[in-house]
Amino acid sequence: MAALEIAEPEKLDDAYTMLGTEEGSIRPMGGGTALMLMMKAQLFKPSKLVSLRKIEALTGFSLSVDASHIRIGAMTTFSELEQSPMIAQHLPVVTQTMKTLANVRVRNVATVGGNLAHGDPHLDLPPVWSALGASVRIVGVDGERVVPAEELFLGYYETVLAQGELIADISVPVRPGWRFFYAKVTTRAEHDWPALGLCVGVRAEGEVIADVSLVLSAAVDKPTRLKSAEAALRGVALSDAALAMAADAALAEVHIEGDGRGSAAYKQQLLRVHLGRAIKHVMQGSASA
Amino acid sequence: MSTSRTIQFTLNGRPATADIAANETIVDMLTNRFELRGARESCGQGLCGCCTVTVDGMAVSGCLSLAWFLDGKSVETVEALSKGGVLDPVQEAFIEAGAFQCGFCTPGFIMMVRQLLDAHPDPDEDEVRHYLTGNLCRCSAYPEIMDAVKLAAAKRKRASAA
Ligand SMILES: Cc1cc2nc3c(=O)[nH]c(=O)nc-3n(C[C@H](O)[C@H](O)[C@H](O)COP(=O)(O)OP(=O)(O)OC[C@H]3O[C@@H](n4cnc5c(N)ncnc54)[C@H](O)[C@@H]3O)c2cc1C
Ligand code: FES
Ligand code: FES
């Protein structure tokens, strides 16, 4: 690894100053897991890392007083979420996703903000936050803006974040009556990067899919909402025919990319199969709940 | 702000000081400055667990963590486990179960099994897998490692009952 400087500001304003606004070799650092991999592989040679670990404004997570939202500070680690009974109660899909995300040591340090800012379309949580309807609060010298999680990503490793901007926290709505499930479809080992990631949320009324939220990742260049498939399912009674139509709609609206974990044709078939399975899974869960 | 600094921390229960570079990983520091070779780098990517140490009681990959951030923290490596020549129950269990061949992965497994048993004294198979999925054994001693985990749990229970 090349030589570098490290700074550990305690105030957001100091972090903005250190980061500057020129694209270059100065980067913020959350848990550092993604940065360290890139630095060790010499893919990225930062001149300076601005660690965010001492900035209190970026930490903590809690349920709002009216129980409608959960605010999660950008520096919250995956292990903190995984072990939280509050998250398990209100966002069980997050707890479920942690079970097959990396390993204990990575989860102990990887952060919610770093994970989102990284922009890797293979990551497991971005489609989950997107399907849940989370919003991301971005702060910088010029003030703050709030962006829906699904609009944070522009493409492969590309986000709307400008140099000097930081993810401060995310706000995740608690949605009573909905059930979510994240299908991590791996083709090698269970904890490998997914060939296809699919987060499915359903609000069921008996056998009818009253409302639905579908976000695809890993097989596409960024987490992508399957709008046509959602439209095909909304208000429809669960049936194999309805699921097949939704899968057709999904395949028509996205461009599936092949990679080392599966060809495009294979991933198209995975989407067809797992979309149906995931929706049946959440519908059955709702029926018994 | 600079490219190197002196950090003060606790290493295996004793105060330690090191002049480290900003790009120095925990494994590099332990190996080169303290001659502690229990945590060793293998994959260098957070996948295999050979470099596992605990920082303030939490397991991390020493290959993916910068020594810089250890200032003020407490670090434990496998070398801390045997006390006065007496092995930790998890170490004993690995020997009795023959849970290794070359032994390269063993310190990391032992550190992770201790984390597992701290959280789940009587782990079921799912819990074992959940904790050990980030540890690879290239000699594939996995069945024996599963035996060692059960044995270690029993030994710990006996020790705490005594
Ligand atoms: C062994 C291993 C296995 C893995 N397996 C999986 C897996 O199965 N599934 C999965 O989803 N992921 C997996 N990952 C990836 C992991 O989830 C990411 O590396 C991690 O989430 C990144 O978070 P971080 O805090 O470490 O980010 P960092 O490395 O600190 O930062 C990543 C990027 O975000 C920027 N950044 C950090 N924080 C902020 C902020 N608050 N605001 C703006 N920019 C910021 C940094 O400048 C950098 O560009 C794995 C990683 C490893 C090492
Ligand atoms: S060497 Fe650190 S996890 Fe493999
Ligand atoms: S005993 Fe050789 S790698 Fe595990």
Coordinates of C-alpha atoms in Angstrom, one line a residue, chain A residues 3-288:
Chain A
A3 CA 2.0 6.0 1.8
L4 CA -0.8 8.2 2.9
E5 CA -2.0 10.7 5.4
I6 CA -4.9 10.1 7.9
A7 CA -7.0 12.8 9.5
E8 CA -9.6 12.3 12.2
P9 CA -11.8 15.4 12.4
E10 CA -14.4 15.6 15.2
K11 CA -16.6 18.1 13.4
L12 CA -18.4 17.9 10.1
D13 CA -17.2 21.4 9.1
D14 CA -13.6 20.3 9.6
A15 CA -14.3 17.2 7.5
Y16 CA -15.7 19.3 4.6
T17 CA -12.6 21.5 4.7
M18 CA -10.2 18.5 4.7
L19 CA -12.1 16.8 1.8
G20 CA -12.3 19.9 -0.3
T21 CA -14.4 19.9 -3.5
E22 CA -11.7 18.9 -6.1
E23 CA -12.1 15.3 -7.2
G24 CA -8.9 13.6 -6.5
S25 CA -7.1 11.4 -4.0
I26 CA -8.7 12.6 -0.7
R27 CA -11.5 10.3 0.5
P28 CA -13.7 10.0 3.5
M29 CA -13.3 6.7 5.4
G30 CA -16.1 4.8 7.2
G31 CA -15.2 1.3 8.3
G32 CA -12.5 1.2 5.6
T33 CA -13.2 -2.3 4.4
A34 CA -13.9 -1.4 0.8
L35 CA -11.2 1.3 0.7
M36 CA -8.6 -1.2 2.1
L37 CA -9.4 -3.7 -0.5
M38 CA -8.9 -1.1 -3.3
M39 CA -5.8 0.3 -1.7
K40 CA -4.2 -3.2 -1.2
A41 CA -5.0 -4.0 -4.8
Q42 CA -3.4 -0.7 -5.8
L43 CA -6.6 0.2 -7.5
F44 CA -6.8 3.4 -5.5
K45 CA -3.9 5.3 -4.0
P46 CA -5.3 8.0 -1.7
S47 CA -3.0 10.8 -0.6
K48 CA -5.2 11.4 2.4
L49 CA -8.0 9.5 4.2
V50 CA -10.4 11.5 6.3
S51 CA -11.8 9.1 8.9
L52 CA -15.3 9.8 10.0
R53 CA -15.1 7.7 13.1
K54 CA -14.8 10.6 15.6
I55 CA -17.8 12.6 14.2
E56 CA -20.6 12.1 16.6
A57 CA -23.2 13.5 14.3
L58 CA -22.8 10.5 12.1
T59 CA -23.4 7.8 14.7
G60 CA -26.3 6.2 16.4
F61 CA -29.6 4.8 15.3
S62 CA -33.1 5.1 16.8
L63 CA -36.8 4.8 16.2
S64 CA -38.7 8.1 15.9
V65 CA -41.1 9.0 18.8
D66 CA -44.1 8.3 16.6
A67 CA -42.5 4.9 15.5
S68 CA -42.9 5.9 11.9
H69 CA -39.2 6.1 10.9
I70 CA -35.8 4.8 12.0
R71 CA -32.8 7.1 11.6
I72 CA -29.6 5.3 11.1
G73 CA -26.3 7.3 11.3
A74 CA -23.9 6.7 8.5
M75 CA -21.2 5.3 10.9
T76 CA -23.5 2.6 12.3
T77 CA -21.9 -0.8 11.8
F78 CA -23.6 -3.8 10.3
S79 CA -23.1 -5.7 13.6
E80 CA -24.8 -3.0 15.5
L81 CA -27.9 -3.4 13.3
E82 CA -27.7 -7.1 13.2
Q83 CA -27.7 -7.3 17.0
S84 CA -30.4 -4.8 17.6
P85 CA -33.8 -6.1 18.8
M86 CA -35.4 -2.8 17.7
I87 CA -34.2 -3.4 14.1
A88 CA -35.3 -7.1 14.3
Q89 CA -38.8 -6.0 15.3
H90 CA -39.3 -3.1 12.8
L91 CA -37.0 -4.0 9.9
P92 CA -36.7 -7.8 10.1
V93 CA -35.5 -7.9 6.4
V94 CA -32.3 -6.0 7.5
T95 CA -31.6 -8.6 10.2
Q96 CA -32.3 -11.3 7.6
T97 CA -29.9 -9.8 5.1
M98 CA -27.1 -9.6 7.6
K99 CA -27.1 -13.4 8.0
T100 CA -25.5 -13.9 4.6
L101 CA -23.6 -10.6 4.3
A102 CA -19.8 -11.1 4.4
N103 CA -18.6 -12.4 7.9
V104 CA -18.6 -11.3 11.5
R105 CA -15.3 -9.4 11.2
V106 CA -16.4 -7.4 8.2
R107 CA -19.8 -6.7 9.8
N108 CA -18.0 -5.5 12.9
V109 CA -16.5 -2.6 11.0
A110 CA -18.4 -2.0 7.7
T111 CA -20.7 1.0 8.0
V112 CA -24.1 1.8 6.5
G113 CA -22.8 5.1 4.9
G114 CA -19.7 3.5 3.4
N115 CA -21.7 0.7 2.0
L116 CA -24.1 3.1 0.2
A117 CA -21.4 5.5 -1.0
H118 CA -19.3 2.7 -2.4
G119 CA -21.9 2.3 -5.2
D120 CA -21.0 -1.4 -6.0
P121 CA -24.2 -2.9 -7.5
H122 CA -23.4 -6.3 -5.9
L123 CA -23.8 -5.1 -2.4
D124 CA -26.7 -6.6 -0.5
L125 CA -28.1 -3.7 1.5
P126 CA -28.7 -1.0 -1.2
P127 CA -31.6 -2.9 -2.8
V128 CA -33.0 -3.5 0.7
W129 CA -32.9 0.2 1.7
S130 CA -34.3 1.1 -1.8
A131 CA -37.2 -1.4 -1.5
L132 CA -38.0 -0.2 2.0
G133 CA -38.3 3.4 0.6
A134 CA -35.4 4.8 2.7
S135 CA -34.1 8.2 2.1
V136 CA -30.5 9.4 2.4
R137 CA -29.5 12.7 3.9
I138 CA -26.4 14.1 2.2
V139 CA -24.5 16.9 3.9
G140 CA -21.7 19.2 2.6
V141 CA -20.4 22.8 2.8
D142 CA -23.3 24.0 0.8
G143 CA -25.9 22.5 3.1
E144 CA -27.9 19.3 3.0
R145 CA -30.2 17.5 0.6
V146 CA -32.3 14.4 0.9
V147 CA -32.3 11.8 -1.8
P148 CA -34.4 8.6 -2.0
A149 CA -32.0 5.6 -1.6
E150 CA -32.9 4.3 -5.1
E151 CA -31.8 7.7 -6.6
L152 CA -28.4 7.7 -5.0
F153 CA -27.0 5.4 -7.6
L154 CA -26.1 6.6 -11.1
G155 CA -24.4 3.5 -12.4
Y156 CA -21.6 1.1 -11.8
Y157 CA -19.7 2.5 -8.8
E158 CA -21.3 5.8 -9.5
T159 CA -23.4 7.8 -7.1
V160 CA -24.8 11.4 -6.9
L161 CA -22.3 12.2 -4.2
A162 CA -19.9 15.1 -5.1
Q163 CA -16.4 15.4 -3.7
G164 CA -16.8 16.8 -0.1
E165 CA -20.3 15.6 0.3
L166 CA -21.0 13.0 3.0
I167 CA -23.8 10.7 3.8
A168 CA -25.0 11.8 7.3
D169 CA -27.7 9.2 7.9
I170 CA -30.6 7.4 6.3
S171 CA -34.2 7.5 7.3
V172 CA -36.2 4.2 6.9
P173 CA -39.9 4.2 7.1
V174 CA -41.5 1.6 9.3
R175 CA -44.3 0.1 7.1
P176 CA -46.9 -1.8 9.1
G177 CA -48.8 -4.4 7.1
W178 CA -45.8 -4.9 4.7
R179 CA -43.5 -7.9 4.6
F180 CA -40.1 -7.8 3.0
F181 CA -37.6 -10.4 2.0
Y182 CA -34.2 -10.2 0.4
A183 CA -33.3 -13.0 -2.0
K184 CA -29.5 -13.2 -2.2
V185 CA -28.9 -15.6 -5.1
T186 CA -25.4 -16.9 -5.0
T187 CA -23.9 -19.4 -7.5
R188 CA -20.8 -20.3 -5.6
A189 CA -20.8 -20.2 -1.8
E190 CA -23.7 -18.9 0.3
H191 CA -21.8 -15.8 1.5
D192 CA -20.3 -15.0 -1.9
W193 CA -21.3 -11.9 -3.9
P194 CA -24.7 -12.4 -5.4
A195 CA -25.3 -13.3 -9.0
L196 CA -28.7 -11.7 -8.4
G197 CA -30.1 -9.7 -5.5
L198 CA -33.8 -9.1 -5.2
C199 CA -35.6 -7.3 -2.4
V200 CA -39.3 -7.9 -2.4
G201 CA -41.9 -6.2 -0.3
V202 CA -45.6 -6.9 -0.3
R203 CA -48.7 -5.6 1.5
A204 CA -51.2 -8.4 1.2
E205 CA -54.9 -8.3 1.6
G206 CA -55.8 -12.0 1.8
E207 CA -54.7 -13.5 -1.5
V208 CA -54.4 -10.1 -3.2
I209 CA -51.2 -8.2 -3.6
A210 CA -52.5 -4.8 -2.5
D211 CA -49.1 -3.1 -2.9
V212 CA -45.7 -4.3 -3.8
S213 CA -42.1 -3.0 -3.9
L214 CA -39.4 -4.7 -6.1
V215 CA -35.7 -3.8 -6.4
L216 CA -33.2 -5.7 -8.3
S217 CA -29.4 -5.6 -7.9
A218 CA -26.2 -7.4 -8.9
A219 CA -27.5 -8.4 -12.3
V220 CA -27.8 -4.7 -13.2
D221 CA -25.4 -1.8 -13.1
K222 CA -27.2 -0.2 -10.1
P223 CA -30.0 -1.2 -7.7
T224 CA -33.1 -0.8 -10.0
R225 CA -36.8 -0.7 -9.2
L226 CA -38.8 -3.0 -11.3
K227 CA -41.6 -0.6 -12.0
S228 CA -43.5 -2.5 -14.7
A229 CA -43.3 -5.7 -12.7
E230 CA -44.7 -3.9 -9.7
A231 CA -47.5 -2.5 -11.9
A232 CA -48.3 -6.0 -13.2
L233 CA -48.7 -7.3 -9.7
R234 CA -50.5 -4.4 -7.9
G235 CA -54.1 -5.3 -7.0
V236 CA -53.8 -8.8 -8.5
A237 CA -54.5 -12.1 -6.7
L238 CA -51.5 -14.3 -6.3
S239 CA -51.2 -16.9 -9.1
D240 CA -48.5 -18.6 -11.2
A241 CA -49.9 -16.8 -14.2
A242 CA -49.6 -13.4 -12.5
L243 CA -46.1 -14.1 -11.4
A244 CA -45.1 -15.2 -14.9
M245 CA -46.5 -12.0 -16.3
A246 CA -44.6 -10.0 -13.7
A247 CA -41.4 -11.8 -14.6
D248 CA -41.9 -11.0 -18.3
A249 CA -42.5 -7.4 -17.4
A250 CA -39.3 -7.3 -15.3
L251 CA -37.2 -8.9 -18.0
A252 CA -38.5 -6.4 -20.6
E253 CA -37.7 -3.3 -18.4
V254 CA -34.1 -4.0 -17.3
H255 CA -30.9 -4.7 -19.1
I256 CA -29.4 -7.8 -17.3
E257 CA -25.6 -8.0 -17.3
G258 CA -23.6 -11.2 -17.2
D259 CA -20.5 -11.5 -15.1
G260 CA -18.3 -14.2 -13.5
R261 CA -21.2 -15.4 -11.5
G262 CA -23.5 -16.1 -14.3
S263 CA -24.2 -15.2 -18.0
A264 CA -26.9 -12.7 -18.8
A265 CA -29.2 -15.5 -20.0
Y266 CA -28.7 -17.4 -16.8
K267 CA -29.4 -14.4 -14.7
Q268 CA -32.6 -13.7 -16.7
Q269 CA -33.7 -17.2 -15.7
L270 CA -32.7 -16.6 -12.1
L271 CA -34.8 -13.4 -12.0
R272 CA -37.8 -15.3 -13.4
V273 CA -37.5 -18.1 -10.8
H274 CA -36.6 -16.0 -7.8
L275 CA -39.1 -13.2 -8.4
G276 CA -41.9 -15.8 -8.2
R277 CA -40.4 -17.6 -5.2
A278 CA -39.7 -14.4 -3.2
I279 CA -43.3 -13.1 -3.7
K280 CA -44.8 -16.5 -2.8
H281 CA -42.5 -16.5 0.3
V282 CA -43.7 -13.1 1.6
M283 CA -47.3 -13.8 0.7
Q284 CA -47.2 -17.1 2.7
G285 CA -45.6 -15.2 5.6
S286 CA -48.4 -12.6 5.5
A287 CA -51.1 -15.3 5.5
S288 CA -49.7 -17.0 8.6

